């Protein structure tokens, strides 16, 4: 086996990315403090051609050297918006017809490995996932406004994952069931 060179991978230019069909998913970051986490989410959103990343509260915004360090340009290709209050973002998502999931451990959450079987999940429909602060998680008021909550099953001693790791796992779960992923 030979590793491919970057040029052999035929990646999209930023302009081609902007014009391409997107996964109908918006990732909302609710008061995420680490700029490296923000950058990692942008990079993953680029990899799966996510529609947008919405940054809320204390979450840092591009342009920023620390975001760029982990985003590696994903902050230039993926559309983003800033909201002072996450609740305003959720209201707008609802107004636009998005099903809003908070990624949080709550009573009655949908386990991520059962997402495709959930009556709440509509394959290919506009959806948003909200990822919370590294310590406090998604605000309870935002959880209350959500249409459902997703939880990643965990089997070790820890009760949470890093927010950027969580983003990758959750985005993959929304991207993988597409019968014809974007080419």
PDB file of C-alpha atoms in Angstrom:
ATOM      1  CA  UNK A   1       0.000   0.000   0.000  1.00  0.00           C
ATOM      2  CA  UNK A   2       1.150   3.493  -0.799  1.00  0.00           C
ATOM      3  CA  UNK A   3      -0.032   6.597   1.009  1.00  0.00           C
ATOM      4  CA  UNK A   4      -1.837   8.990  -1.296  1.00  0.00           C
ATOM      5  CA  UNK A   5      -0.468  12.447  -1.900  1.00  0.00           C
ATOM      6  CA  UNK A   6      -2.828  15.315  -1.191  1.00  0.00           C
ATOM      7  CA  UNK A   7      -3.172  16.130  -4.883  1.00  0.00           C
ATOM      8  CA  UNK A   8      -4.267  12.533  -5.577  1.00  0.00           C
ATOM      9  CA  UNK A   9      -7.240  12.881  -3.217  1.00  0.00           C
ATOM     10  CA  UNK A  10      -8.980  15.401  -5.494  1.00  0.00           C
ATOM     11  CA  UNK A  11     -10.295  17.509  -2.617  1.00  0.00           C
ATOM     12  CA  UNK A  12     -12.680  20.368  -3.315  1.00  0.00           C
ATOM     13  CA  UNK A  13     -11.538  23.948  -3.401  1.00  0.00           C
ATOM     14  CA  UNK A  14     -13.239  26.289  -0.933  1.00  0.00           C
ATOM     15  CA  UNK A  15     -15.392  27.661  -3.777  1.00  0.00           C
ATOM     16  CA  UNK A  16     -16.353  24.131  -4.893  1.00  0.00           C
ATOM     17  CA  UNK A  17     -17.162  23.246  -1.276  1.00  0.00           C
ATOM     18  CA  UNK A  18     -19.396  26.318  -0.921  1.00  0.00           C
ATOM     19  CA  UNK A  19     -21.309  25.339  -4.088  1.00  0.00           C
ATOM     20  CA  UNK A  20     -21.576  21.614  -3.269  1.00  0.00           C
ATOM     21  CA  UNK A  21     -24.584  19.860  -1.770  1.00  0.00           C
ATOM     22  CA  UNK A  22     -24.334  19.719   2.008  1.00  0.00           C
ATOM     23  CA  UNK A  23     -25.363  17.308   4.721  1.00  0.00           C
ATOM     24  CA  UNK A  24     -28.547  18.972   6.075  1.00  0.00           C
ATOM     25  CA  UNK A  25     -27.027  19.332   9.524  1.00  0.00           C
ATOM     26  CA  UNK A  26     -26.136  22.403  11.559  1.00  0.00           C
ATOM     27  CA  UNK A  27     -23.750  21.972  14.474  1.00  0.00           C
ATOM     28  CA  UNK A  28     -24.413  24.418  17.320  1.00  0.00           C
ATOM     29  CA  UNK A  29     -21.703  25.076  19.901  1.00  0.00           C
ATOM     30  CA  UNK A  30     -23.210  26.248  23.189  1.00  0.00           C
ATOM     31  CA  UNK A  31     -20.575  28.152  25.193  1.00  0.00           C
ATOM     32  CA  UNK A  32     -17.615  26.020  24.111  1.00  0.00           C
ATOM     33  CA  UNK A  33     -14.566  27.669  25.661  1.00  0.00           C
ATOM     34  CA  UNK A  34     -11.637  25.930  23.959  1.00  0.00           C
ATOM     35  CA  UNK A  35     -10.735  27.512  20.650  1.00  0.00           C
ATOM     36  CA  UNK A  36      -8.975  24.264  19.735  1.00  0.00           C
ATOM     37  CA  UNK A  37     -12.269  22.415  20.190  1.00  0.00           C
ATOM     38  CA  UNK A  38     -14.004  24.989  17.998  1.00  0.00           C
ATOM     39  CA  UNK A  39     -11.367  24.534  15.310  1.00  0.00           C
ATOM     40  CA  UNK A  40     -11.631  20.751  15.480  1.00  0.00           C
ATOM     41  CA  UNK A  41     -15.404  20.967  15.006  1.00  0.00           C
ATOM     42  CA  UNK A  42     -14.901  23.128  11.911  1.00  0.00           C
ATOM     43  CA  UNK A  43     -12.418  20.624  10.491  1.00  0.00           C
ATOM     44  CA  UNK A  44     -14.813  17.721  11.057  1.00  0.00           C
ATOM     45  CA  UNK A  45     -17.728  19.739   9.654  1.00  0.00           C
ATOM     46  CA  UNK A  46     -15.654  20.320   6.513  1.00  0.00           C
ATOM     47  CA  UNK A  47     -14.789  16.620   6.228  1.00  0.00           C
ATOM     48  CA  UNK A  48     -18.469  15.634   6.214  1.00  0.00           C
ATOM     49  CA  UNK A  49     -19.689  18.674   4.274  1.00  0.00           C
ATOM     50  CA  UNK A  50     -21.941  19.880   7.099  1.00  0.00           C
ATOM     51  CA  UNK A  51     -24.220  22.793   6.208  1.00  0.00           C
ATOM     52  CA  UNK A  52     -23.016  25.163   8.948  1.00  0.00           C
ATOM     53  CA  UNK A  53     -21.576  25.639  12.404  1.00  0.00           C
ATOM     54  CA  UNK A  54     -23.358  28.084  14.707  1.00  0.00           C
ATOM     55  CA  UNK A  55     -21.299  29.564  17.524  1.00  0.00           C
ATOM     56  CA  UNK A  56     -23.092  30.744  20.648  1.00  0.00           C
ATOM     57  CA  UNK A  57     -22.322  32.612  23.839  1.00  0.00           C
ATOM     58  CA  UNK A  58     -18.660  32.572  24.859  1.00  0.00           C
ATOM     59  CA  UNK A  59     -17.721  30.324  21.918  1.00  0.00           C
ATOM     60  CA  UNK A  60     -14.900  31.955  19.963  1.00  0.00           C
ATOM     61  CA  UNK A  61     -15.313  32.931  16.318  1.00  0.00           C
ATOM     62  CA  UNK A  62     -13.018  33.057  13.304  1.00  0.00           C
ATOM     63  CA  UNK A  63     -10.754  34.601  12.351  1.00  0.00           C
ATOM     64  CA  UNK A  64      -8.613  33.347  15.196  1.00  0.00           C
ATOM     65  CA  UNK A  65      -5.147  31.769  15.143  1.00  0.00           C
ATOM     66  CA  UNK A  66      -6.057  29.113  17.739  1.00  0.00           C
ATOM     67  CA  UNK A  67      -9.188  28.088  15.825  1.00  0.00           C
ATOM     68  CA  UNK A  68      -7.184  27.961  12.594  1.00  0.00           C
ATOM     69  CA  UNK A  69      -4.507  25.773  14.213  1.00  0.00           C
ATOM     70  CA  UNK A  70      -6.943  22.852  14.453  1.00  0.00           C
ATOM     71  CA  UNK A  71      -9.453  23.824  11.741  1.00  0.00           C
ATOM     72  CA  UNK A  72      -6.722  24.054   9.080  1.00  0.00           C
ATOM     73  CA  UNK A  73      -8.991  26.160   6.876  1.00  0.00           C
ATOM     74  CA  UNK A  74     -12.272  24.456   7.759  1.00  0.00           C
ATOM     75  CA  UNK A  75     -13.376  27.772   9.219  1.00  0.00           C
ATOM     76  CA  UNK A  76     -13.086  29.227   5.701  1.00  0.00           C
ATOM     77  CA  UNK A  77     -15.052  26.509   3.899  1.00  0.00           C
ATOM     78  CA  UNK A  78     -17.864  25.826   6.384  1.00  0.00           C
ATOM     79  CA  UNK A  79     -20.501  28.533   6.782  1.00  0.00           C
ATOM     80  CA  UNK A  80     -20.851  29.852  10.317  1.00  0.00           C
ATOM     81  CA  UNK A  81     -22.870  32.327  12.332  1.00  0.00           C
ATOM     82  CA  UNK A  82     -22.622  33.771  15.805  1.00  0.00           C
ATOM     83  CA  UNK A  83     -25.487  34.114  18.315  1.00  0.00           C
ATOM     84  CA  UNK A  84     -25.115  35.835  21.677  1.00  0.00           C
ATOM     85  CA  UNK A  85     -27.731  33.459  23.127  1.00  0.00           C
ATOM     86  CA  UNK A  86     -28.047  29.808  22.177  1.00  0.00           C
ATOM     87  CA  UNK A  87     -31.793  30.071  22.771  1.00  0.00           C
ATOM     88  CA  UNK A  88     -32.037  32.539  19.862  1.00  0.00           C
ATOM     89  CA  UNK A  89     -30.245  30.030  17.635  1.00  0.00           C
ATOM     90  CA  UNK A  90     -32.670  27.263  18.669  1.00  0.00           C
ATOM     91  CA  UNK A  91     -35.686  29.491  17.970  1.00  0.00           C
ATOM     92  CA  UNK A  92     -34.341  30.268  14.494  1.00  0.00           C
ATOM     93  CA  UNK A  93     -33.656  26.599  13.799  1.00  0.00           C
ATOM     94  CA  UNK A  94     -37.224  25.735  14.767  1.00  0.00           C
ATOM     95  CA  UNK A  95     -38.567  28.571  12.609  1.00  0.00           C
ATOM     96  CA  UNK A  96     -36.604  27.106   9.666  1.00  0.00           C
ATOM     97  CA  UNK A  97     -38.029  23.618  10.238  1.00  0.00           C
ATOM     98  CA  UNK A  98     -34.982  21.961  11.795  1.00  0.00           C
ATOM     99  CA  UNK A  99     -35.301  19.121  14.291  1.00  0.00           C
ATOM    100  CA  UNK A 100     -33.058  20.149  17.178  1.00  0.00           C
ATOM    101  CA  UNK A 101     -31.121  17.561  19.160  1.00  0.00           C
ATOM    102  CA  UNK A 102     -29.075  18.411  22.240  1.00  0.00           C
ATOM    103  CA  UNK A 103     -26.206  16.019  22.846  1.00  0.00           C
ATOM    104  CA  UNK A 104     -26.595  15.482  26.538  1.00  0.00           C
ATOM    105  CA  UNK A 105     -27.185  12.807  29.159  1.00  0.00           C
ATOM    106  CA  UNK A 106     -30.840  13.214  30.151  1.00  0.00           C
ATOM    107  CA  UNK A 107     -33.797  11.099  31.143  1.00  0.00           C
ATOM    108  CA  UNK A 108     -35.274   9.508  28.041  1.00  0.00           C
ATOM    109  CA  UNK A 109     -32.377  10.356  25.731  1.00  0.00           C
ATOM    110  CA  UNK A 110     -31.975   8.558  22.420  1.00  0.00           C
ATOM    111  CA  UNK A 111     -28.822   6.462  22.446  1.00  0.00           C
ATOM    112  CA  UNK A 112     -26.754   7.432  19.424  1.00  0.00           C
ATOM    113  CA  UNK A 113     -26.366   3.820  18.285  1.00  0.00           C
ATOM    114  CA  UNK A 114     -30.195   3.632  18.093  1.00  0.00           C
ATOM    115  CA  UNK A 115     -30.649   6.945  16.233  1.00  0.00           C
ATOM    116  CA  UNK A 116     -31.611   5.357  12.907  1.00  0.00           C
ATOM    117  CA  UNK A 117     -34.365   3.380  14.692  1.00  0.00           C
ATOM    118  CA  UNK A 118     -35.793   6.386  16.541  1.00  0.00           C
ATOM    119  CA  UNK A 119     -39.212   7.643  15.438  1.00  0.00           C
ATOM    120  CA  UNK A 120     -37.815  11.143  16.050  1.00  0.00           C
ATOM    121  CA  UNK A 121     -35.120  10.709  13.385  1.00  0.00           C
ATOM    122  CA  UNK A 122     -36.069  11.548   9.825  1.00  0.00           C
ATOM    123  CA  UNK A 123     -33.300  10.515   7.459  1.00  0.00           C
ATOM    124  CA  UNK A 124     -32.162  13.432   5.296  1.00  0.00           C
ATOM    125  CA  UNK A 125     -34.414  15.973   7.035  1.00  0.00           C
ATOM    126  CA  UNK A 126     -32.890  19.212   8.298  1.00  0.00           C
ATOM    127  CA  UNK A 127     -31.437  18.632  11.757  1.00  0.00           C
ATOM    128  CA  UNK A 128     -29.260  20.448  14.251  1.00  0.00           C
ATOM    129  CA  UNK A 129     -27.100  19.056  17.033  1.00  0.00           C
ATOM    130  CA  UNK A 130     -26.144  21.173  20.023  1.00  0.00           C
ATOM    131  CA  UNK A 131     -22.870  20.470  21.794  1.00  0.00           C
ATOM    132  CA  UNK A 132     -22.257  22.050  25.160  1.00  0.00           C
ATOM    133  CA  UNK A 133     -19.609  23.576  27.341  1.00  0.00           C
ATOM    134  CA  UNK A 134     -16.650  21.376  28.255  1.00  0.00           C
ATOM    135  CA  UNK A 135     -17.597  21.348  31.960  1.00  0.00           C
ATOM    136  CA  UNK A 136     -21.307  22.169  32.216  1.00  0.00           C
ATOM    137  CA  UNK A 137     -22.595  20.623  28.987  1.00  0.00           C
ATOM    138  CA  UNK A 138     -25.638  21.996  27.175  1.00  0.00           C
ATOM    139  CA  UNK A 139     -27.553  24.573  29.208  1.00  0.00           C
ATOM    140  CA  UNK A 140     -30.731  23.145  30.775  1.00  0.00           C
ATOM    141  CA  UNK A 141     -32.790  25.930  29.175  1.00  0.00           C
ATOM    142  CA  UNK A 142     -31.471  24.825  25.762  1.00  0.00           C
ATOM    143  CA  UNK A 143     -32.164  21.160  26.548  1.00  0.00           C
ATOM    144  CA  UNK A 144     -35.728  22.229  27.439  1.00  0.00           C
ATOM    145  CA  UNK A 145     -36.129  23.852  24.002  1.00  0.00           C
ATOM    146  CA  UNK A 146     -34.752  20.838  22.111  1.00  0.00           C
ATOM    147  CA  UNK A 147     -36.919  18.338  20.256  1.00  0.00           C
ATOM    148  CA  UNK A 148     -34.844  15.440  21.524  1.00  0.00           C
ATOM    149  CA  UNK A 149     -31.567  14.535  23.193  1.00  0.00           C
ATOM    150  CA  UNK A 150     -28.836  12.238  21.948  1.00  0.00           C
ATOM    151  CA  UNK A 151     -26.496  10.362  24.217  1.00  0.00           C
ATOM    152  CA  UNK A 152     -23.348   8.498  23.231  1.00  0.00           C
ATOM    153  CA  UNK A 153     -23.281   5.162  25.069  1.00  0.00           C
ATOM    154  CA  UNK A 154     -20.148   4.899  27.200  1.00  0.00           C
ATOM    155  CA  UNK A 155     -18.829   1.834  28.968  1.00  0.00           C
ATOM    156  CA  UNK A 156     -15.839   3.018  30.999  1.00  0.00           C
ATOM    157  CA  UNK A 157     -15.440   5.001  34.188  1.00  0.00           C
ATOM    158  CA  UNK A 158     -15.788   8.463  32.656  1.00  0.00           C
ATOM    159  CA  UNK A 159     -19.143  10.098  32.070  1.00  0.00           C
ATOM    160  CA  UNK A 160     -18.236  12.341  29.137  1.00  0.00           C
ATOM    161  CA  UNK A 161     -16.060  12.799  26.063  1.00  0.00           C
ATOM    162  CA  UNK A 162     -14.216  15.836  24.760  1.00  0.00           C
ATOM    163  CA  UNK A 163     -16.617  18.055  22.810  1.00  0.00           C
ATOM    164  CA  UNK A 164     -14.637  17.800  19.564  1.00  0.00           C
ATOM    165  CA  UNK A 165     -14.561  13.991  19.819  1.00  0.00           C
ATOM    166  CA  UNK A 166     -18.289  14.027  20.510  1.00  0.00           C
ATOM    167  CA  UNK A 167     -18.831  16.203  17.448  1.00  0.00           C
ATOM    168  CA  UNK A 168     -16.983  13.727  15.246  1.00  0.00           C
ATOM    169  CA  UNK A 169     -18.942  10.751  16.518  1.00  0.00           C
ATOM    170  CA  UNK A 170     -22.307  12.503  16.222  1.00  0.00           C
ATOM    171  CA  UNK A 171     -21.653  14.025  12.800  1.00  0.00           C
ATOM    172  CA  UNK A 172     -20.545  10.619  11.494  1.00  0.00           C
ATOM    173  CA  UNK A 173     -23.786   9.088  12.732  1.00  0.00           C
ATOM    174  CA  UNK A 174     -25.796  11.662  10.754  1.00  0.00           C
ATOM    175  CA  UNK A 175     -23.594  11.296   7.676  1.00  0.00           C
ATOM    176  CA  UNK A 176     -23.191   7.530   7.451  1.00  0.00           C
ATOM    177  CA  UNK A 177     -26.795   6.512   6.795  1.00  0.00           C
ATOM    178  CA  UNK A 178     -27.069   8.648   3.683  1.00  0.00           C
ATOM    179  CA  UNK A 179     -27.844   6.225   0.843  1.00  0.00           C
ATOM    180  CA  UNK A 180     -25.907   8.402  -1.632  1.00  0.00           C
ATOM    181  CA  UNK A 181     -23.292  10.471   0.188  1.00  0.00           C
ATOM    182  CA  UNK A 182     -22.173  13.638  -1.585  1.00  0.00           C
ATOM    183  CA  UNK A 183     -19.489  12.981  -4.195  1.00  0.00           C
TER     184      UNK A 183
END
